[in-house]
Amino acid sequence: MSATSPSVPALRMEGLSKRFGTTEAVADLSLAVPPGEVFGFLGPNGAGKSTTIRMLLGLLRPNTGTAWIFDVPASDVQRAHRHLAYVPADVALWPSLTGRECLDLLAGVGPGTDPAYRDELLERFALDPDRRARTYSTGNRQKVALVAAFATRAPLLVLDEPTSGLDPLMEREFRACIAEAARRGQTVFLSSHQLAEVEATCSRVGILRSGRLVEVAGLADLRRLHRAEVVVDLAAPATGLQRLADLPGVADLRWSSPVRLELSLTGPPGPVLRALGDADVARLEVREPSLEEIFLDYYGQAPA
Amino acid sequence: MTAAAIRQARRGTAIVAVLCAGMTALVAVQYRGLDGALGAESLTALAENPAIRTLFGPPVGLDTAGGFTVWRTGTVLAVLVGIWAALTATRLTRGEEEAGRFDLLLAGRLRLQALVARVLVVVLVAAAVIGVAGALGLVLAGTPVAGAAVFGAGLAGTGMIGAALGVLAGQLFPERRSASGLAVAVLLAGLLARMVSDGVPALEWLAWGTPFGLLGRSAPFAADRALPLLVLGVLVTAVAVLAVASAAGRDVGRGRVAGRDRRARPSRLLTGLSGLAVHRTRRPLAGWAAGAAAYFLLIGLLATSMTEFLRDNPAFADLAAQAGFAQLGSVQGYVAALFTLLAVVLGAFAAARVAATAGDEMAGRLTLLFALPVHRARWAVTEATVVGAATVVLAAAAGAAAWAGAAWVGAGLGLGQALAGALAGLPVGLLCLGAALAALGCAPSAVLAVGVTPAVGGYLLLVLTDTFGWPGVVRWFSPFAHLADVPAEPWNAAGAAGMVAVAVLLAAAGCLRYVRRDLRN
């Protein structure tokens, strides 16, 4: 694997757009992921995640814009793909080939594989490689692609919903592999629906809505930018706290009892804390939003 | 569910129906237009030639427009309808099952057997519609209704046999490709049996077991026999019942003939692109080569019955020569005429292989491959090279088989001659390969149709032009106009060079477009 300088982003997209007929699948998408980062790519079904990834891989031609893999244009697949390994959302294998034959083929054509690590991965993902692909379940086909991708040790891993067919045990193994990859300095671009998985593995996320990138931020920043749930228990009822609702960043003020109030807070907590200072506060709980709540904020509906 | 099957079959049904109606009507009208100008003598010469008999079946009722049309187009159309029905049936049963779409349907109250039966009925009806269209074409061209009905029934029956065979094969094998292969192989074995029954008097009864033989025995416009059609109906019923019965008691997604699910020793071919291309080509090649070899072995074995015929009928040689068929008077001319048909097979093989690549793309099987450092052009060129080489092997296998058959009966055909004759059709195969690659770039869903056009379309064009004396300009567009009757004539090097040049141009254009377009999924 060619060494790359830290100043060169592992992947970079500039003004990427893709239309299918009259549908705009991806619009003016610009994003850079530095090497070594584990990046979560979020969005509901049909937001354009897979389309973006397929453009990144040169499988689709963007209508406008360009993508680079370690500064190699994505259209130059022969060079660009030396730096990456890919796991598609829906893994299709030749039904008559065995899992091992698929892995041999991918290793033989690919940019180089660590066979010892591959055998270890087969063991860890509990995959029987001597079965023909037609007997594999969705999860097992996904395991083949995952084993092949992790075993390459490519500096960039592009994973498109790689765990949709995996059971919780295998999912844990997957997260361990991501952590190992991150420790080795590999970059991971992970598109996922599983917010808990992204929360556990990613340091930065991008949120896609209707083909547009609506947010790119570190997970910690994202939490700070978004509403925190504040629960206040009072020693005695305090009528003056009604004006909390008028403070900047406060929304959804609820009194579950005369001595317990809940509110959602966006932005710095200073004004609220000052207002609470006059009251007799028995207990204060500030809960940061989960990624799922952030996600719901963006879409105002159940996460996809 | 039935509606879904109808939706998936209607376009193909319409195309094949229009083709059948159009072909029969065109030939019948043209025959009338000539008003006997074809000449009884030249017709007899043509019809009595063993090579022509082997190809088109025994001529009956050539003096009527209907009889002539049936003799000239019947076998070709019956093969076309039968293969189409078989491929459609495997696509709608095993193909849908393989893609996992049966699971959804079967989650409801519908049982697998009932589902299979419904799809079978849809394809049977489609075959019937095509039969009616073929008959209608004849009736509209002014031929007697009775003969047209007999021919239409025979055509429909052949399609129905194909449909039932397709569904049956779809129950036996867990993969659509092997199911399609089996169905088509059985159908073509039926054609072979018909040829044997026509060529070997002792084996005449074989005709009663194959739709092609029964179509001939029904003798449309000459005798209009009902009994062969009745037997055809029984045959259809038997295969259809067997097909539906074998759908019972098997697991969805699996076949009755379960291949082994495990293989401990991985193939050593699968470590590179060319290895993959060879791996995926060798099995289909073995199947096609076995079929072609069987056919040409038979052609070789029949060669003496033709030389004997010539010895017994010295007048025939003169007659044939007068009619412009001098070349047919020798063993070399006879095999050359039949090697022309091999060119169609070579083209179909090449197109089918490129269509398999397009199918893999649609099924998403190439996605992982193209995520590796593999330029699409490199894959296309690798695949095209292997398919081209496989086409050569296919031609050589057919040539060697013809030689072996002819040598067995001492017909005096050299191995070199046989191979030269078989390989002479190669430019047509390459032309189809080029056309298929062009389609892979520009119209990936129509690779097979576009790919076989130079072979099938060109062959039909030549047959029509030669029969009706259309202008030479039209004839020029058929690739077969540029093939010499090897080994009776020397090889047409200029024609071959021209065709290969066109093939390379088509392939290059296709590859250029293939690298630039979006990958389908």
PDB file of N, CA, C and O in Angstrom, chain B residues 301-341:
ATOM      1  N   LEU B 301     -22.336 -38.141 -40.728  1.00  0.00           N
ATOM      2  CA  LEU B 301     -22.846 -39.505 -40.909  1.00  0.00           C
ATOM      3  C   LEU B 301     -23.851 -39.580 -42.059  1.00  0.00           C
ATOM      4  O   LEU B 301     -23.973 -40.600 -42.731  1.00  0.00           O
ATOM      5  N   LEU B 302     -24.578 -38.481 -42.290  1.00  0.00           N
ATOM      6  CA  LEU B 302     -25.577 -38.469 -43.360  1.00  0.00           C
ATOM      7  C   LEU B 302     -24.949 -38.225 -44.726  1.00  0.00           C
ATOM      8  O   LEU B 302     -25.625 -38.324 -45.745  1.00  0.00           O
ATOM      9  N   ALA B 303     -23.659 -37.910 -44.730  1.00  0.00           N
ATOM     10  CA  ALA B 303     -23.030 -37.507 -45.989  1.00  0.00           C
ATOM     11  C   ALA B 303     -23.130 -38.582 -47.068  1.00  0.00           C
ATOM     12  O   ALA B 303     -23.357 -38.281 -48.231  1.00  0.00           O
ATOM     13  N   THR B 304     -22.998 -39.876 -46.672  1.00  0.00           N
ATOM     14  CA  THR B 304     -23.041 -40.913 -47.721  1.00  0.00           C
ATOM     15  C   THR B 304     -24.432 -41.090 -48.288  1.00  0.00           C
ATOM     16  O   THR B 304     -24.578 -41.353 -49.480  1.00  0.00           O
ATOM     17  N   SER B 305     -25.450 -40.917 -47.435  1.00  0.00           N
ATOM     18  CA  SER B 305     -26.804 -41.076 -47.979  1.00  0.00           C
ATOM     19  C   SER B 305     -27.005 -40.062 -49.092  1.00  0.00           C
ATOM     20  O   SER B 305     -27.754 -40.294 -50.036  1.00  0.00           O
ATOM     21  N   MET B 306     -26.276 -38.926 -48.987  1.00  0.00           N
ATOM     22  CA  MET B 306     -26.386 -37.943 -50.049  1.00  0.00           C
ATOM     23  C   MET B 306     -25.598 -38.352 -51.280  1.00  0.00           C
ATOM     24  O   MET B 306     -26.075 -38.223 -52.397  1.00  0.00           O
ATOM     25  N   THR B 307     -24.384 -38.896 -51.072  1.00  0.00           N
ATOM     26  CA  THR B 307     -23.602 -39.298 -52.245  1.00  0.00           C
ATOM     27  C   THR B 307     -24.290 -40.445 -52.976  1.00  0.00           C
ATOM     28  O   THR B 307     -24.296 -40.506 -54.203  1.00  0.00           O
ATOM     29  N   GLU B 308     -24.908 -41.349 -52.188  1.00  0.00           N
ATOM     30  CA  GLU B 308     -25.674 -42.446 -52.803  1.00  0.00           C
ATOM     31  C   GLU B 308     -26.823 -41.894 -53.626  1.00  0.00           C
ATOM     32  O   GLU B 308     -27.099 -42.333 -54.739  1.00  0.00           O
ATOM     33  N   PHE B 309     -27.474 -40.895 -53.053  1.00  0.00           N
ATOM     34  CA  PHE B 309     -28.588 -40.259 -53.747  1.00  0.00           C
ATOM     35  C   PHE B 309     -28.123 -39.698 -55.085  1.00  0.00           C
ATOM     36  O   PHE B 309     -28.782 -39.837 -56.111  1.00  0.00           O
ATOM     37  N   LEU B 310     -26.926 -39.093 -55.063  1.00  0.00           N
ATOM     38  CA  LEU B 310     -26.383 -38.504 -56.280  1.00  0.00           C
ATOM     39  C   LEU B 310     -26.058 -39.586 -57.307  1.00  0.00           C
ATOM     40  O   LEU B 310     -26.298 -39.411 -58.507  1.00  0.00           O
ATOM     41  N   ARG B 311     -25.521 -40.736 -56.807  1.00  0.00           N
ATOM     42  CA  ARG B 311     -25.185 -41.827 -57.713  1.00  0.00           C
ATOM     43  C   ARG B 311     -26.444 -42.380 -58.375  1.00  0.00           C
ATOM     44  O   ARG B 311     -26.482 -42.678 -59.558  1.00  0.00           O
ATOM     45  N   ASP B 312     -27.510 -42.484 -57.575  1.00  0.00           N
ATOM     46  CA  ASP B 312     -28.762 -43.050 -58.077  1.00  0.00           C
ATOM     47  C   ASP B 312     -29.521 -42.073 -58.971  1.00  0.00           C
ATOM     48  O   ASP B 312     -30.368 -42.478 -59.758  1.00  0.00           O
ATOM     49  N   ASN B 313     -29.261 -40.808 -58.784  1.00  0.00           N
ATOM     50  CA  ASN B 313     -29.992 -39.810 -59.563  1.00  0.00           C
ATOM     51  C   ASN B 313     -29.033 -38.919 -60.337  1.00  0.00           C
ATOM     52  O   ASN B 313     -28.816 -37.767 -59.983  1.00  0.00           O
ATOM     53  N   PRO B 314     -28.429 -39.470 -61.401  1.00  0.00           N
ATOM     54  CA  PRO B 314     -27.454 -38.658 -62.143  1.00  0.00           C
ATOM     55  C   PRO B 314     -28.106 -37.396 -62.715  1.00  0.00           C
ATOM     56  O   PRO B 314     -27.435 -36.371 -62.880  1.00  0.00           O
ATOM     57  N   ALA B 315     -29.399 -37.466 -62.949  1.00  0.00           N
ATOM     58  CA  ALA B 315     -30.079 -36.292 -63.509  1.00  0.00           C
ATOM     59  C   ALA B 315     -30.076 -35.144 -62.519  1.00  0.00           C
ATOM     60  O   ALA B 315     -30.108 -33.972 -62.897  1.00  0.00           O
ATOM     61  N   PHE B 316     -30.031 -35.519 -61.229  1.00  0.00           N
ATOM     62  CA  PHE B 316     -30.140 -34.482 -60.215  1.00  0.00           C
ATOM     63  C   PHE B 316     -28.976 -33.507 -60.264  1.00  0.00           C
ATOM     64  O   PHE B 316     -29.153 -32.300 -60.109  1.00  0.00           O
ATOM     65  N   ALA B 317     -27.759 -34.070 -60.477  1.00  0.00           N
ATOM     66  CA  ALA B 317     -26.576 -33.213 -60.491  1.00  0.00           C
ATOM     67  C   ALA B 317     -26.716 -32.131 -61.554  1.00  0.00           C
ATOM     68  O   ALA B 317     -26.455 -30.951 -61.300  1.00  0.00           O
ATOM     69  N   ASP B 318     -27.194 -32.533 -62.740  1.00  0.00           N
ATOM     70  CA  ASP B 318     -27.387 -31.554 -63.821  1.00  0.00           C
ATOM     71  C   ASP B 318     -28.418 -30.515 -63.417  1.00  0.00           C
ATOM     72  O   ASP B 318     -28.231 -29.313 -63.596  1.00  0.00           O
ATOM     73  N   LEU B 319     -29.510 -31.035 -62.842  1.00  0.00           N
ATOM     74  CA  LEU B 319     -30.608 -30.168 -62.454  1.00  0.00           C
ATOM     75  C   LEU B 319     -30.143 -29.139 -61.435  1.00  0.00           C
ATOM     76  O   LEU B 319     -30.426 -27.941 -61.541  1.00  0.00           O
ATOM     77  N   ALA B 320     -29.380 -29.644 -60.456  1.00  0.00           N
ATOM     78  CA  ALA B 320     -28.895 -28.761 -59.398  1.00  0.00           C
ATOM     79  C   ALA B 320     -27.954 -27.716 -59.983  1.00  0.00           C
ATOM     80  O   ALA B 320     -28.004 -26.543 -59.606  1.00  0.00           O
ATOM     81  N   ALA B 321     -27.122 -28.164 -60.922  1.00  0.00           N
ATOM     82  CA  ALA B 321     -26.169 -27.239 -61.522  1.00  0.00           C
ATOM     83  C   ALA B 321     -26.912 -26.146 -62.282  1.00  0.00           C
ATOM     84  O   ALA B 321     -26.591 -24.964 -62.178  1.00  0.00           O
ATOM     85  N   GLN B 322     -27.958 -26.560 -63.046  1.00  0.00           N
ATOM     86  CA  GLN B 322     -28.749 -25.575 -63.797  1.00  0.00           C
ATOM     87  C   GLN B 322     -29.382 -24.559 -62.859  1.00  0.00           C
ATOM     88  O   GLN B 322     -29.508 -23.382 -63.182  1.00  0.00           O
ATOM     89  N   ALA B 323     -29.801 -25.051 -61.703  1.00  0.00           N
ATOM     90  CA  ALA B 323     -30.499 -24.166 -60.756  1.00  0.00           C
ATOM     91  C   ALA B 323     -29.533 -23.331 -59.944  1.00  0.00           C
ATOM     92  O   ALA B 323     -29.928 -22.601 -59.043  1.00  0.00           O
ATOM     93  N   GLY B 324     -28.245 -23.463 -60.251  1.00  0.00           N
ATOM     94  CA  GLY B 324     -27.264 -22.634 -59.545  1.00  0.00           C
ATOM     95  C   GLY B 324     -26.810 -23.239 -58.236  1.00  0.00           C
ATOM     96  O   GLY B 324     -26.301 -22.550 -57.361  1.00  0.00           O
ATOM     97  N   PHE B 325     -27.039 -24.504 -58.057  1.00  0.00           N
ATOM     98  CA  PHE B 325     -26.623 -25.163 -56.816  1.00  0.00           C
ATOM     99  C   PHE B 325     -25.549 -26.209 -57.096  1.00  0.00           C
ATOM    100  O   PHE B 325     -25.543 -27.273 -56.502  1.00  0.00           O
ATOM    101  N   ALA B 326     -24.669 -25.895 -58.037  1.00  0.00           N
ATOM    102  CA  ALA B 326     -23.662 -26.861 -58.453  1.00  0.00           C
ATOM    103  C   ALA B 326     -22.847 -27.354 -57.264  1.00  0.00           C
ATOM    104  O   ALA B 326     -22.512 -28.524 -57.161  1.00  0.00           O
ATOM    105  N   GLN B 327     -22.582 -26.438 -56.353  1.00  0.00           N
ATOM    106  CA  GLN B 327     -21.726 -26.791 -55.216  1.00  0.00           C
ATOM    107  C   GLN B 327     -22.348 -27.866 -54.342  1.00  0.00           C
ATOM    108  O   GLN B 327     -21.657 -28.594 -53.641  1.00  0.00           O
ATOM    109  N   LEU B 328     -23.715 -27.908 -54.336  1.00  0.00           N
ATOM    110  CA  LEU B 328     -24.375 -28.859 -53.462  1.00  0.00           C
ATOM    111  C   LEU B 328     -24.198 -30.290 -53.939  1.00  0.00           C
ATOM    112  O   LEU B 328     -24.513 -31.223 -53.218  1.00  0.00           O
ATOM    113  N   GLY B 329     -23.710 -30.445 -55.147  1.00  0.00           N
ATOM    114  CA  GLY B 329     -23.596 -31.774 -55.724  1.00  0.00           C
ATOM    115  C   GLY B 329     -22.478 -32.618 -55.142  1.00  0.00           C
ATOM    116  O   GLY B 329     -22.331 -33.774 -55.499  1.00  0.00           O
ATOM    117  N   SER B 330     -21.668 -32.082 -54.269  1.00  0.00           N
ATOM    118  CA  SER B 330     -20.559 -32.847 -53.699  1.00  0.00           C
ATOM    119  C   SER B 330     -20.666 -32.879 -52.179  1.00  0.00           C
ATOM    120  O   SER B 330     -21.389 -32.086 -51.576  1.00  0.00           O
ATOM    121  N   VAL B 331     -19.915 -33.804 -51.568  1.00  0.00           N
ATOM    122  CA  VAL B 331     -19.886 -33.866 -50.109  1.00  0.00           C
ATOM    123  C   VAL B 331     -19.406 -32.528 -49.558  1.00  0.00           C
ATOM    124  O   VAL B 331     -19.945 -32.008 -48.581  1.00  0.00           O
ATOM    125  N   GLN B 332     -18.395 -31.957 -50.254  1.00  0.00           N
ATOM    126  CA  GLN B 332     -17.838 -30.693 -49.787  1.00  0.00           C
ATOM    127  C   GLN B 332     -18.899 -29.581 -49.825  1.00  0.00           C
ATOM    128  O   GLN B 332     -18.996 -28.766 -48.918  1.00  0.00           O
ATOM    129  N   GLY B 333     -19.673 -29.584 -50.911  1.00  0.00           N
ATOM    130  CA  GLY B 333     -20.715 -28.567 -51.030  1.00  0.00           C
ATOM    131  C   GLY B 333     -21.786 -28.758 -49.977  1.00  0.00           C
ATOM    132  O   GLY B 333     -22.299 -27.793 -49.397  1.00  0.00           O
ATOM    133  N   TYR B 334     -22.107 -30.017 -49.729  1.00  0.00           N
ATOM    134  CA  TYR B 334     -23.137 -30.342 -48.745  1.00  0.00           C
ATOM    135  C   TYR B 334     -22.734 -29.868 -47.354  1.00  0.00           C
ATOM    136  O   TYR B 334     -23.485 -29.172 -46.670  1.00  0.00           O
ATOM    137  N   VAL B 335     -21.511 -30.207 -46.919  1.00  0.00           N
ATOM    138  CA  VAL B 335     -21.107 -29.757 -45.578  1.00  0.00           C
ATOM    139  C   VAL B 335     -20.920 -28.241 -45.542  1.00  0.00           C
ATOM    140  O   VAL B 335     -21.234 -27.603 -44.533  1.00  0.00           O
ATOM    141  N   ALA B 336     -20.484 -27.664 -46.673  1.00  0.00           N
ATOM    142  CA  ALA B 336     -20.306 -26.207 -46.696  1.00  0.00           C
ATOM    143  C   ALA B 336     -21.642 -25.524 -46.430  1.00  0.00           C
ATOM    144  O   ALA B 336     -21.727 -24.564 -45.662  1.00  0.00           O
ATOM    145  N   ALA B 337     -22.716 -26.033 -47.068  1.00  0.00           N
ATOM    146  CA  ALA B 337     -24.038 -25.438 -46.887  1.00  0.00           C
ATOM    147  C   ALA B 337     -24.457 -25.519 -45.421  1.00  0.00           C
ATOM    148  O   ALA B 337     -25.071 -24.603 -44.878  1.00  0.00           O
ATOM    149  N   LEU B 338     -24.103 -26.638 -44.782  1.00  0.00           N
ATOM    150  CA  LEU B 338     -24.509 -26.794 -43.386  1.00  0.00           C
ATOM    151  C   LEU B 338     -23.589 -26.046 -42.420  1.00  0.00           C
ATOM    152  O   LEU B 338     -24.025 -25.629 -41.357  1.00  0.00           O
ATOM    153  N   PHE B 339     -22.334 -25.852 -42.831  1.00  0.00           N
ATOM    154  CA  PHE B 339     -21.436 -25.056 -41.992  1.00  0.00           C
ATOM    155  C   PHE B 339     -21.913 -23.600 -41.929  1.00  0.00           C
ATOM    156  O   PHE B 339     -21.584 -22.870 -40.997  1.00  0.00           O
ATOM    157  N   THR B 340     -22.677 -23.178 -42.944  1.00  0.00           N
ATOM    158  CA  THR B 340     -23.262 -21.844 -42.891  1.00  0.00           C
ATOM    159  C   THR B 340     -24.101 -21.700 -41.624  1.00  0.00           C
ATOM    160  O   THR B 340     -24.111 -20.668 -40.963  1.00  0.00           O
ATOM    161  N   LEU B 341     -24.806 -22.786 -41.305  1.00  0.00           N
ATOM    162  CA  LEU B 341     -25.640 -22.771 -40.104  1.00  0.00           C
ATOM    163  C   LEU B 341     -24.780 -22.689 -38.842  1.00  0.00           C
ATOM    164  O   LEU B 341     -25.174 -22.082 -37.844  1.00  0.00           O
TER     165      LEU B 341
END
